[in-house]
Amino acid sequence: MSVINPKHKKMLDELLETCKKHLPAVNESLLTRAFEFSIEAHKNDLRASGEPYFTHPFEVGMIVATEFPLDDITVISALLHDVIEDTDFNIDLIAREFGKEIADIVDGVTKISGIFKGQEITQAENYRKLLLSMVKDVRVILVKFADRLHNMRTLEFVNPEKQRRIAQETLEIYAPFANRFGLGRVKWELEDLSFKYLNNEAYEEIARKIKSNRRERENYIKKFSNPIKEKLDEYNLKFEMVGRPKHLYSIYRKMVRRNKPFEEIYDLFAIRIIIDTPNNFDCYTTLGIVNEIYLPVPDRFKDYISIPKNNNYQSIHTTVIGPDGKLVEVQIRTVKMNEVAEKGVAAHWRYKENKAASEKDLENWVNWIRDIFENASKDEGRKDLLESFRLNLYQDEIYVFTPKGDLKRLPVNSSPVDFAFEIHSKVGFHCIGAKVNGKIVPLDSVLHSGDQVEIITSKNQHPNKSWSKFVVTHHAKNVIKKWINKEEEDIINQGKEIWDKKIKKLKLTFTPTEISKLILNLKYDSIKQFYKSIAQDKVNLDEVLTATKEKEKKDRVPELEFDKFANIARTDIGGILVDGKDSGILYSYAKCCNPIPGDPVIGYITTGEGIKIHRKTCNNLIKISEKDPSKLIGVQWPQSESSLFVGGLSVLGEDSPGILNDLSHAIVSYQNTNIKSININTNDSTFEGNVTMYVQNIEHLNRIIERIKKIKGVYSVERFQSN
Ligand code: MN
């Protein structure tokens, strides 16, 4: 590394000395190396003031060492905080040279700084959350505060436009933040400096007025304090009494809020008594002394020692009537309380380090930190917040910018599509591409806090099924789901239309069962799937319909099935009687009319084939018997009062869980009818069934048919017969 010049040597000594004074431990060699590294890294750069750039990181380091004296790691990180942003060095080098802990802090500071560049602050609260969402280590914020404080102290050297922007940002983001962190002193300084640049006229006027009556005020304070001092000495209390500085910005704010002139606001005198004691009790003793001398104003008393403020601020506030009847505000606190009030998080940590922290202290610490980040209500269980300095808040949210600089809050892992829907449903709907920080990225990219996102839309673009795989916001998920469903429905309807037209043109008809069969054959899960394929032109309808018709022909073997049934029925009843007798004469059933038990029958004597059994109504028989009526012979089904024959029905209907039960119930409940067989085929939503049962006669069968027709969901019931 470079040989440092005498001027640098003096600066280094000053820094080391300050650190040793304020910090529990200092790694001198590491700090020296960081000091030299920073000089080397910034050697070619100048500040707006014309000074070598290195003066800035050095001053930031000094601010950290004095204002936020947490540890040497923070000071070293401060020395290196601008190295990544402004020089050719990268974070890996920092990690190699100074370790991961320091590199992470430097990286954090660099990222935060990047976010605010050139942004107009419109939603301060969101910005503060954005900041927190990016910060995993409280030391990052401390370095950033120090950086901002030094930049504000040297703001006179930049152009007026930048002055305004930086001052605005400081007032709206950093000052409230400093307050939350309990960094009272820094908060005041940031506010006053911002005020100076944002409303210079008012600032100068208030400054002038304060100056003009300073002597007078000092004299009054002296007159007021002297009797108190004497008493405190009597009690052997070590103390410091200061005329509490009134900050310009707070005076201004009170003037505006209460709509009162400077004189009335500033007329209120204020002193602070800081007792050097470990005993809080001494504060109450001091309060007693003050009240003995001056009359207190009853409503103006606050005991923040017994009940500390959310940011752990402790002090007694009282207002008394001083000499000449003027009101004087008095604050009483211990040295430790004063340090916590001014240095917040850092002081608190230090006290915790130095002393063995009690269980109660730890609990307070956890509560305080949590309260810093939100209004104490979000209780997600007491996570290991205390682990080192690590913070783990807002890690489930990210904050990204619109091109106009508006901030949008999104859940972690959000994609540009989520962002698009967050802007407006229409934008999400038609989003076709995205730019993140000026670069085109895939729509499934993961967004990060601080990204600036621009959505490219196209009228022809619509939500895509694949989007649902990566979107995380409920809004985006719902819209995409709805769209996909609607799109699907449209396609199905389209397909159905094509199908209906086609079969109408070909003069075909399909019963629900037939369609179900067809779909099953084509291996579709549902009719919707089938229609969808038609719409998407994935099926050749002509081919399918031709194949179906041919297959139908092949399938059309009801004769066979009927034969089977007829056989059973005829055998079951015991064959036919010729002239009332089982005569052993050869006979067969005519194919033209296929008589089955229950049909009125008649025989026709053939040559060589014995007797043909016809139905009495058979047209064919009527024709042939006209020629030779002598060949007709009476035949009968064996029949008595008790004898039954097998009847068959084919039933078509809607498939439902109870259908089989309904069907069998309708048959069995009718006068001792016994089912011989029941056969149901279901296709998708329809069923087709064949039922055989013992009946007494055709009338009996017909009555059962009527009963079955009444079952809900049954389309048709027919006697099982040949066509
Ligand atoms: Mn800086």
XYZ file of C-alpha atoms and ligand atoms in Angstrom:
724
model
C 0.000 0.000 0.000
C 0.931 3.571 -0.450
C 3.177 5.363 1.940
C 0.961 7.782 3.792
C 2.000 11.385 4.031
C 2.316 13.350 7.289
C -1.087 14.902 6.871
C -2.631 11.459 6.547
C -0.627 10.241 9.527
C -2.151 13.002 11.621
C -5.653 12.041 10.498
C -5.030 8.383 11.255
C -3.792 9.191 14.744
C -6.851 11.298 15.391
C -9.148 8.518 14.270
C -7.349 5.843 16.301
C -7.417 8.025 19.355
C -11.134 8.712 18.999
C -11.829 5.019 18.575
C -9.793 4.038 21.587
C -11.617 6.633 23.620
C -15.112 5.516 22.665
C -14.963 1.873 21.659
C -14.619 -1.194 23.842
C -11.879 -2.652 21.588
C -10.004 -1.543 18.479
C -8.186 -3.659 15.917
C -5.567 -1.032 15.131
C -3.824 -2.836 12.315
C -7.050 -3.638 10.460
C -8.272 -0.083 10.909
C -4.944 1.264 9.630
C -5.127 -0.991 6.594
C -8.676 0.205 5.827
C -7.496 3.784 6.195
C -4.683 3.233 3.704
C -6.913 1.231 1.369
C -9.429 4.053 1.251
C -6.757 6.655 0.472
C -5.468 4.474 -2.345
C -8.935 3.714 -3.743
C -10.020 7.343 -3.832
C -6.648 8.841 -4.757
C -7.865 10.189 -8.098
C -11.153 11.650 -6.910
C -12.144 15.015 -5.556
C -15.171 16.144 -3.612
C -17.465 18.920 -4.801
C -15.593 21.167 -2.357
C -12.357 20.502 -4.239
C -10.852 18.562 -1.356
C -9.392 15.077 -1.907
C -12.260 12.581 -1.829
C -10.700 10.656 1.033
C -11.674 13.407 3.476
C -15.271 12.184 3.151
C -14.840 8.543 4.215
C -12.463 9.736 6.915
C -15.038 12.162 8.337
C -17.722 9.498 8.110
C -15.448 7.206 10.109
C -14.968 9.972 12.676
C -18.721 10.516 12.958
C -19.275 6.812 13.504
C -16.554 6.704 16.166
C -18.011 9.647 18.068
C -21.752 9.571 17.381
C -22.381 5.842 17.022
C -19.534 4.263 18.956
C -20.628 0.686 18.436
C -17.548 -1.224 17.339
C -14.455 -0.932 15.172
C -16.093 -2.949 12.384
C -18.551 -0.095 11.847
C -15.730 2.463 11.738
C -13.770 0.398 9.210
C -16.901 -0.076 7.094
C -17.382 3.684 7.167
C -13.852 4.217 5.811
C -14.637 1.854 2.952
C -18.264 2.784 2.345
C -17.784 4.556 -1.001
C -15.106 2.289 -2.427
C -17.472 0.060 -4.413
C -19.565 2.856 -5.787
C -16.880 5.261 -6.805
C -13.805 3.225 -7.683
C -12.792 0.168 -9.671
C -12.544 -2.032 -6.613
C -15.212 -4.657 -6.115
C -16.855 -6.304 -3.154
C -14.876 -9.531 -3.496
C -11.669 -7.649 -2.981
C -13.072 -6.025 0.154
C -14.138 -9.448 1.405
C -10.661 -10.867 0.792
C -8.889 -7.961 2.409
C -11.193 -7.232 5.333
C -13.470 -10.227 5.758
C -17.089 -10.959 4.910
C -18.611 -9.040 7.804
C -17.154 -5.717 6.660
C -17.790 -6.510 2.994
C -21.468 -7.162 3.758
C -21.853 -3.831 5.519
C -20.116 -1.960 2.695
C -22.279 -3.775 0.176
C -25.421 -2.870 2.139
C -24.488 0.803 2.262
C -23.719 0.804 -1.474
C -27.087 -0.725 -2.314
C -29.046 1.710 -0.171
C -27.219 4.620 -1.745
C -28.089 3.338 -5.191
C -31.808 3.318 -4.519
C -32.311 6.925 -3.770
C -30.281 8.246 -6.654
C -32.355 10.620 -8.688
C -35.661 9.628 -7.132
C -38.190 12.226 -6.167
C -39.481 11.397 -2.696
C -43.238 11.050 -2.823
C -44.014 8.270 -0.365
C -41.688 8.741 2.561
C -43.107 5.954 4.697
C -42.642 3.436 1.911
C -39.105 4.627 1.386
C -38.325 4.086 5.017
C -39.713 0.576 4.754
C -37.774 0.013 1.567
C -34.640 1.001 3.394
C -35.375 -1.410 6.189
C -36.269 -4.221 3.843
C -32.769 -3.984 2.453
C -30.941 -3.735 5.704
C -30.006 -6.898 7.497
C -27.434 -5.346 9.788
C -28.106 -2.299 11.933
C -24.540 -1.119 11.292
C -25.395 -0.510 7.639
C -27.878 2.124 8.736
C -25.426 3.676 11.164
C -22.809 4.092 8.427
C -25.479 5.487 6.138
C -26.529 8.016 8.797
C -22.937 9.107 9.251
C -22.500 9.356 5.486
C -25.631 11.458 5.184
C -24.665 13.655 8.108
C -21.307 14.494 6.571
C -22.880 15.105 3.166
C -25.375 17.456 4.790
C -22.589 19.286 6.614
C -20.860 19.864 3.286
C -23.950 20.437 1.178
C -23.032 24.035 0.397
C -20.676 22.847 -2.332
C -23.215 21.161 -4.587
C -25.675 22.841 -6.932
C -28.970 24.240 -5.590
C -31.107 21.622 -7.264
C -29.151 18.799 -5.691
C -29.131 20.636 -2.366
C -32.910 20.691 -2.371
C -33.275 17.077 -3.326
C -30.782 15.806 -0.745
C -32.238 18.034 1.952
C -35.777 16.861 1.217
C -34.700 13.255 1.335
C -32.862 13.831 4.596
C -35.815 15.524 6.218
C -38.338 12.912 5.128
C -36.347 9.711 5.316
C -33.240 9.966 7.434
C -34.335 12.316 10.211
C -37.461 10.325 11.178
C -35.344 7.228 10.988
C -32.708 8.685 13.272
C -35.496 9.488 15.691
C -36.768 5.918 15.623
C -33.279 4.706 16.302
C -33.128 7.030 19.279
C -30.348 9.073 17.695
C -31.631 12.352 19.095
C -28.602 14.497 18.420
C -28.153 13.367 14.828
C -31.849 13.825 14.198
C -31.698 17.460 15.267
C -28.645 18.178 13.204
C -30.096 16.534 10.100
C -33.319 18.482 10.530
C -31.645 21.818 11.039
C -29.344 21.309 8.063
C -32.283 20.262 5.864
C -34.251 23.235 7.064
C -31.357 25.512 6.128
C -31.502 24.394 2.497
C -35.224 23.917 2.110
C -36.366 27.197 3.630
C -33.325 29.360 3.912
C -35.227 32.557 4.611
C -37.018 31.208 7.664
C -33.860 29.472 8.825
C -31.772 32.642 8.710
C -34.434 34.681 10.441
C -34.761 32.293 13.341
C -30.974 31.980 13.614
C -30.644 35.753 13.730
C -33.281 36.154 16.394
C -31.727 33.496 18.576
C -28.374 35.190 18.311
C -29.735 38.639 19.100
C -31.109 37.801 22.523
C -28.575 35.187 23.500
C -26.847 37.284 26.140
C -30.139 38.090 27.769
C -31.164 34.450 27.799
C -27.866 33.304 29.200
C -28.200 35.745 32.052
C -31.689 34.522 32.837
C -30.634 30.902 32.795
C -27.819 31.727 35.179
C -30.239 33.460 37.528
C -32.505 30.463 37.388
C -29.817 27.803 37.807
C -27.671 29.212 40.571
C -29.942 28.315 43.510
C -30.357 24.793 42.123
C -26.606 24.360 41.748
C -26.014 25.362 45.357
C -28.510 22.827 46.609
C -27.148 20.017 44.443
C -23.672 20.696 45.788
C -25.076 20.441 49.299
C -26.372 17.004 48.452
C -22.975 16.031 47.027
C -24.432 15.222 43.624
C -22.115 15.415 40.620
C -23.988 17.080 37.806
C -23.851 19.104 34.669
C -26.408 21.785 33.907
C -26.868 22.996 30.375
C -29.169 25.470 28.779
C -30.921 23.075 26.485
C -30.349 24.055 22.877
C -33.518 24.798 21.013
C -33.259 23.503 17.529
C -34.107 25.818 14.723
C -36.288 23.399 12.867
C -38.292 22.481 15.966
C -38.897 26.152 16.703
C -40.015 26.661 13.128
C -42.313 23.673 13.255
C -43.910 24.900 16.475
C -44.378 28.350 14.968
C -46.171 26.830 11.994
C -48.170 24.303 13.964
C -49.322 26.711 16.654
C -49.446 29.648 14.303
C -47.490 31.815 16.741
C -44.595 34.236 16.274
C -41.036 33.328 17.128
C -41.058 35.307 20.365
C -43.866 33.331 21.920
C -42.385 30.004 21.053
C -38.904 30.892 22.018
C -39.959 32.588 25.230
C -40.018 29.194 26.864
C -36.698 28.611 28.586
C -35.271 25.152 28.940
C -32.476 23.588 30.937
C -31.210 20.063 31.332
C -29.675 18.637 34.474
C -27.504 15.605 33.882
C -26.556 13.730 37.030
C -23.417 11.628 37.073
C -24.799 8.732 39.066
C -25.695 5.102 38.639
C -28.827 5.605 40.739
C -32.020 6.652 39.008
C -33.187 7.642 42.465
C -30.907 10.698 42.395
C -33.047 12.102 39.577
C -36.035 12.209 41.910
C -33.941 13.858 44.609
C -33.005 16.507 42.061
C -36.643 16.910 41.070
C -37.435 17.502 44.742
C -34.761 20.184 44.942
C -36.061 21.982 41.830
C -39.624 21.900 43.099
C -38.536 23.228 46.467
C -37.153 26.314 44.794
C -39.652 26.857 41.968
C -43.335 26.163 41.775
C -44.140 23.366 39.296
C -46.873 23.660 36.665
C -49.018 20.614 37.458
C -49.963 19.412 33.991
C -46.505 19.581 32.545
C -44.868 16.771 34.506
C -43.740 13.577 32.735
C -41.804 10.696 34.275
C -40.124 8.831 31.435
C -37.807 7.136 33.915
C -40.496 4.896 35.354
C -42.154 4.560 31.963
C -39.565 4.972 29.179
C -40.595 6.012 25.681
C -40.750 3.434 22.939
C -37.234 4.227 21.797
C -35.986 3.693 25.359
C -35.724 7.377 26.052
C -35.590 8.062 29.790
C -35.820 11.404 31.560
C -37.955 13.475 33.917
C -39.692 16.445 32.296
C -41.142 19.196 34.417
C -42.077 22.804 33.861
C -41.715 25.329 36.672
C -42.374 29.021 37.174
C -38.977 30.749 37.262
C -37.906 34.276 38.224
C -40.082 37.046 36.760
C -42.889 34.506 36.299
C -41.377 32.941 33.183
C -41.982 29.277 32.401
C -38.891 27.081 32.377
C -38.775 23.515 31.106
C -36.482 21.294 33.130
C -35.217 17.866 32.106
C -33.533 15.660 34.657
C -31.638 12.502 33.713
C -28.515 10.463 34.410
C -25.412 10.448 32.208
C -26.375 7.052 30.848
C -29.898 8.195 30.051
C -28.489 11.218 28.293
C -26.217 9.105 26.184
C -29.057 6.779 25.210
C -31.153 9.817 24.313
C -28.454 11.179 22.061
C -26.771 8.115 20.666
C -29.604 5.655 20.762
C -28.898 2.241 19.412
C -25.147 2.582 19.716
C -25.157 3.684 23.334
C -27.620 1.045 24.235
C -25.540 -1.670 22.676
C -22.456 -0.416 24.402
C -24.072 -0.503 27.791
C -25.213 -3.979 27.101
C -21.686 -4.983 26.091
C -20.036 -3.489 29.132
C -22.390 -4.866 31.670
C -23.692 -8.340 31.967
C -27.082 -7.787 30.460
C -29.933 -8.910 32.615
C -32.880 -10.823 31.272
C -34.966 -7.693 31.595
C -32.447 -5.631 29.640
C -32.516 -8.125 26.816
C -36.250 -8.064 26.738
C -36.315 -4.288 26.616
C -33.771 -4.354 23.857
C -35.846 -6.731 21.772
C -38.955 -4.653 22.311
C -37.185 -1.499 21.464
C -35.684 -2.783 18.236
C -39.009 -4.135 17.179
C -40.645 -0.855 17.915
C -38.074 0.957 15.864
C -39.259 -0.855 12.843
C -42.953 -0.854 13.287
C -45.462 0.248 15.817
C -44.778 -2.550 18.219
C -47.886 -4.480 17.214
C -46.545 -6.906 14.632
C -45.696 -9.742 16.897
C -44.274 -12.571 14.855
C -42.908 -14.274 17.859
C -39.681 -13.240 19.381
C -37.343 -14.414 16.747
C -33.671 -14.390 17.402
C -33.504 -10.699 16.895
C -30.680 -10.475 19.326
C -28.394 -12.654 17.319
C -25.471 -10.352 16.718
C -26.667 -7.104 15.156
C -28.629 -8.854 12.514
C -32.039 -7.582 11.718
C -34.618 -9.708 10.097
C -37.516 -7.434 9.491
C -39.414 -6.758 6.334
C -37.562 -9.601 4.707
C -40.825 -10.930 3.314
C -41.528 -7.763 1.406
C -39.804 -5.913 -1.370
C -40.220 -2.368 -2.609
C -39.836 -1.570 -6.266
C -40.190 1.570 -8.308
C -42.470 2.400 -11.190
C -40.842 4.337 -14.036
C -42.343 7.487 -12.500
C -40.649 6.757 -9.180
C -43.703 5.551 -7.268
C -43.000 2.754 -4.861
C -44.913 -0.485 -4.935
C -44.813 -3.008 -2.141
C -44.774 -6.633 -3.208
C -44.202 -9.974 -1.524
C -40.731 -11.405 -1.813
C -40.123 -13.466 -5.006
C -42.524 -11.312 -6.983
C -42.104 -11.273 -10.759
C -42.613 -8.495 -13.302
C -46.069 -10.002 -13.918
C -46.988 -9.494 -10.247
C -45.750 -5.949 -10.530
C -47.799 -5.400 -13.696
C -50.985 -6.568 -11.982
C -50.140 -4.375 -8.998
C -50.103 -1.349 -11.316
C -53.435 -2.250 -12.922
C -55.266 -5.396 -13.972
C -55.150 -4.186 -17.565
C -51.401 -3.774 -17.462
C -51.018 -7.283 -16.102
C -53.456 -8.619 -18.619
C -51.591 -7.365 -21.630
C -48.057 -7.519 -20.315
C -45.687 -8.965 -22.862
C -42.290 -8.023 -21.495
C -40.463 -6.149 -18.745
C -37.454 -3.972 -18.220
C -35.735 -4.047 -14.854
C -33.324 -1.210 -14.274
C -33.388 -0.544 -18.002
C -32.672 -4.091 -19.114
C -35.139 -6.461 -20.746
C -35.731 -9.471 -18.494
C -37.878 -12.622 -18.728
C -41.325 -12.287 -17.194
C -40.509 -14.939 -14.594
C -37.522 -13.022 -13.213
C -37.443 -12.386 -9.475
C -37.625 -8.724 -8.492
C -35.535 -7.205 -5.727
C -35.995 -4.231 -3.456
C -34.992 -1.049 -5.193
C -35.476 -2.350 -8.731
C -37.060 -0.003 -11.172
C -39.549 -1.920 -13.263
C -41.124 -0.978 -16.555
C -43.818 -3.123 -18.148
C -44.193 -3.489 -21.882
C -47.754 -4.239 -22.984
C -49.393 -5.376 -26.174
C -53.075 -5.408 -27.019
C -52.762 -8.903 -28.397
C -51.143 -10.356 -25.307
C -53.234 -12.265 -22.775
C -52.491 -14.086 -19.550
C -50.625 -17.249 -20.101
C -51.095 -20.528 -18.274
C -47.362 -20.664 -17.524
C -47.623 -17.387 -15.591
C -49.500 -19.120 -12.831
C -46.362 -21.115 -12.115
C -44.349 -18.107 -10.978
C -46.682 -15.323 -9.891
C -46.974 -14.891 -6.121
C -49.530 -12.139 -5.512
C -53.128 -13.178 -4.921
C -54.393 -10.594 -7.319
C -52.288 -11.846 -10.237
C -53.077 -15.463 -9.418
C -56.821 -14.865 -9.390
C -56.955 -12.892 -12.592
C -54.825 -15.436 -14.441
C -56.913 -18.326 -13.143
C -60.148 -16.655 -14.153
C -58.784 -15.865 -17.565
C -57.584 -19.410 -18.161
C -60.974 -20.799 -17.143
C -62.822 -18.409 -19.371
C -60.473 -19.029 -22.252
C -60.945 -22.760 -21.808
C -64.704 -22.388 -21.804
C -64.605 -20.353 -24.971
C -62.521 -22.991 -26.682
C -64.870 -25.751 -25.540
C -67.867 -23.859 -26.850
C -66.108 -23.304 -30.141
C -65.397 -27.022 -30.419
C -68.982 -27.931 -29.622
C -70.205 -25.583 -32.308
C -67.956 -27.172 -34.904
C -69.121 -30.625 -33.859
C -72.816 -29.731 -33.961
C -72.480 -28.188 -37.405
C -70.610 -31.168 -38.708
C -73.068 -33.835 -37.599
C -75.967 -31.699 -38.735
C -74.384 -31.453 -42.164
C -73.854 -35.222 -42.288
C -77.368 -35.792 -40.943
C -76.072 -37.864 -38.101
C -77.518 -38.168 -34.641
C -75.702 -39.151 -31.520
C -77.348 -40.111 -28.309
C -75.442 -39.115 -25.162
C -74.393 -42.742 -24.823
C -73.057 -42.844 -28.309
C -71.057 -39.690 -27.791
C -69.735 -41.087 -24.553
C -68.680 -44.258 -26.299
C -67.000 -42.295 -29.033
C -65.065 -40.142 -26.559
C -64.036 -43.204 -24.628
C -62.763 -44.840 -27.783
C -60.766 -41.757 -28.678
C -59.256 -41.815 -25.176
C -60.485 -38.427 -23.986
C -61.142 -37.884 -20.306
C -64.249 -35.841 -20.872
C -66.472 -34.389 -23.503
C -64.905 -30.990 -22.759
C -61.513 -32.357 -23.677
C -63.000 -33.701 -26.891
C -64.571 -30.367 -27.857
C -61.359 -28.587 -26.951
C -59.387 -30.838 -29.302
C -61.870 -30.149 -32.054
C -61.491 -26.394 -31.575
C -57.733 -26.714 -31.551
C -57.922 -28.779 -34.728
C -56.277 -31.731 -33.051
C -58.878 -34.233 -34.292
C -59.764 -35.010 -37.856
C -63.530 -35.078 -37.484
C -64.187 -36.619 -40.909
C -61.884 -39.485 -40.104
C -63.389 -39.998 -36.698
C -66.953 -39.943 -37.972
C -66.255 -42.390 -40.803
C -64.468 -44.718 -38.429
C -67.317 -44.445 -35.966
C -69.924 -45.335 -38.552
C -67.947 -48.351 -39.676
C -67.301 -49.446 -36.170
C -70.926 -48.952 -35.379
C -71.785 -51.418 -38.121
C -69.361 -53.895 -36.647
C -70.612 -53.142 -33.197
C -74.137 -53.658 -34.264
C -74.478 -57.179 -33.032
C -77.595 -56.824 -30.964
C -78.805 -59.994 -32.792
C -76.090 -61.888 -31.114
C -76.779 -60.445 -27.767
C -80.445 -60.860 -28.324
C -79.920 -64.459 -29.405
C -78.131 -65.043 -26.186
C -80.943 -63.550 -24.216
C -83.592 -65.342 -26.241
C -81.811 -68.598 -25.731
C -81.748 -68.151 -22.015
C -85.378 -67.150 -21.916
C -86.553 -70.006 -24.135
C -84.502 -72.626 -22.345
C -85.540 -71.311 -18.984
C -89.194 -71.707 -19.743
C -88.615 -75.222 -21.041
C -89.071 -74.891 -24.779
C -92.258 -74.845 -26.839
C -95.282 -77.071 -26.647
C -96.793 -78.318 -29.901
C -100.530 -78.675 -29.555
C -100.114 -78.379 -25.797
C -97.654 -81.274 -25.578
C -93.947 -81.700 -25.355
C -94.095 -83.987 -28.344
C -90.430 -84.241 -29.205
C -91.084 -82.799 -32.656
C -88.155 -80.887 -34.120
C -88.699 -77.141 -34.061
C -86.745 -73.914 -34.378
C -87.421 -70.188 -33.861
C -87.911 -68.033 -36.934
C -85.202 -65.368 -37.478
C -87.681 -62.989 -39.082
C -89.621 -62.287 -35.882
C -87.576 -63.927 -33.144
C -90.323 -64.851 -30.731
C -89.510 -64.944 -27.070
C -91.523 -66.154 -24.137
C -94.515 -63.906 -23.621
C -95.053 -63.355 -27.353
C -98.151 -65.011 -28.783
C -96.747 -67.632 -31.171
C -97.780 -69.962 -33.930
C -95.955 -72.825 -35.754
C -95.399 -73.343 -39.452
C -94.514 -76.800 -40.708
C -91.557 -76.754 -43.050
C -89.964 -79.418 -45.084
C -86.710 -80.626 -43.557
C -86.510 -78.048 -40.739
C -89.364 -79.208 -38.609
C -91.707 -76.580 -37.173
C -90.715 -72.858 -37.386
C -92.010 -70.849 -34.431
C -93.241 -67.362 -35.436
C -94.892 -64.553 -33.590
C -98.548 -64.419 -34.432
C -97.992 -60.867 -35.661
C -95.118 -61.785 -37.980
C -95.660 -60.209 -41.407
C -93.524 -62.833 -43.045
C -95.640 -65.624 -41.594
C -98.837 -63.932 -42.703
C -97.475 -63.807 -46.243
C -96.381 -67.450 -46.453
C -99.396 -68.869 -44.642
C -101.739 -67.209 -47.121
C -100.483 -69.703 -49.710
C -100.936 -72.768 -47.575
C -102.804 -72.159 -44.307
C -102.868 -75.944 -43.646
C -99.205 -75.831 -42.655
C -99.947 -73.695 -39.608
C -99.951 -75.501 -36.308
C -100.804 -74.308 -32.849
C -97.927 -73.959 -30.449
C -97.658 -72.531 -26.926
C -95.133 -71.418 -24.341
C -95.530 -73.675 -21.383
C -97.729 -71.564 -19.132
C -99.602 -71.820 -15.907
C -100.700 -69.451 -13.191
C -97.397 -69.661 -11.419
C -94.984 -70.091 -14.273
C -92.730 -67.177 -15.154
C -90.613 -66.346 -18.119
C -87.526 -64.239 -18.598
C -88.102 -60.734 -19.858
C -85.348 -58.378 -20.966
C -85.122 -54.587 -20.898
C -82.522 -52.156 -22.151
C -82.271 -48.939 -20.204
C -80.443 -45.717 -21.071
C -79.848 -42.860 -18.723
C -77.679 -40.429 -16.871
C -75.031 -41.978 -14.704
C -75.397 -41.164 -11.062
C -74.285 -42.898 -7.897
C -77.755 -44.103 -6.962
C -78.953 -45.227 -10.372
C -78.301 -48.936 -10.000
C -80.079 -48.996 -6.699
C -83.061 -47.057 -8.078
C -83.275 -49.380 -11.010
C -83.196 -52.639 -9.114
C -85.544 -51.245 -6.508
C -88.116 -50.341 -9.188
C -88.041 -53.925 -10.481
C -87.846 -55.928 -7.293
C -90.442 -53.926 -5.404
C -93.008 -54.823 -8.023
C -94.811 -57.985 -6.911
C -92.166 -60.633 -6.467
C -90.301 -59.836 -9.618
C -86.852 -61.400 -9.476
C -83.895 -60.024 -11.345
C -81.986 -62.656 -13.252
C -79.147 -60.462 -14.404
C -78.276 -56.825 -14.481
C -75.537 -55.353 -16.618
C -74.584 -51.716 -16.615
C -71.971 -49.979 -18.723
C -71.135 -46.413 -17.848
C -69.428 -43.995 -20.158
C -68.492 -40.655 -18.713
C -71.861 -39.343 -17.673
C -74.226 -41.892 -19.173
C -75.035 -45.511 -18.545
C -76.483 -48.217 -20.680
C -77.927 -51.246 -18.997
C -79.486 -54.599 -19.807
C -81.683 -56.167 -17.205
C -83.278 -59.573 -17.370
C -85.954 -60.606 -14.904
C -88.694 -63.147 -14.366
C -92.117 -61.864 -15.324
C -95.525 -63.461 -15.621
C -96.471 -62.005 -18.949
C -96.040 -59.067 -21.295
C -98.378 -56.881 -19.253
C -96.280 -57.512 -16.219
C -93.186 -56.462 -18.188
C -94.909 -53.352 -19.528
C -95.839 -52.203 -16.052
C -92.250 -52.552 -14.933
C -91.171 -50.503 -17.955
C -93.515 -47.722 -16.882
C -92.045 -47.778 -13.407
C -88.479 -47.557 -14.631
C -89.335 -44.657 -16.926
C -90.253 -42.661 -13.835
C -86.766 -42.956 -12.355
C -85.002 -39.618 -12.446
C -82.266 -39.564 -15.067
C -83.595 -42.452 -17.202
C -83.849 -41.483 -20.866
C -85.442 -44.578 -22.317
C -86.566 -48.113 -21.475
C -87.313 -50.699 -24.103
C -88.171 -54.290 -24.250
C -85.172 -56.208 -25.233
C -85.940 -57.481 -28.705
C -84.419 -57.983 -32.088
C -84.634 -55.157 -34.549
Mn -20.400 8.626 1.098
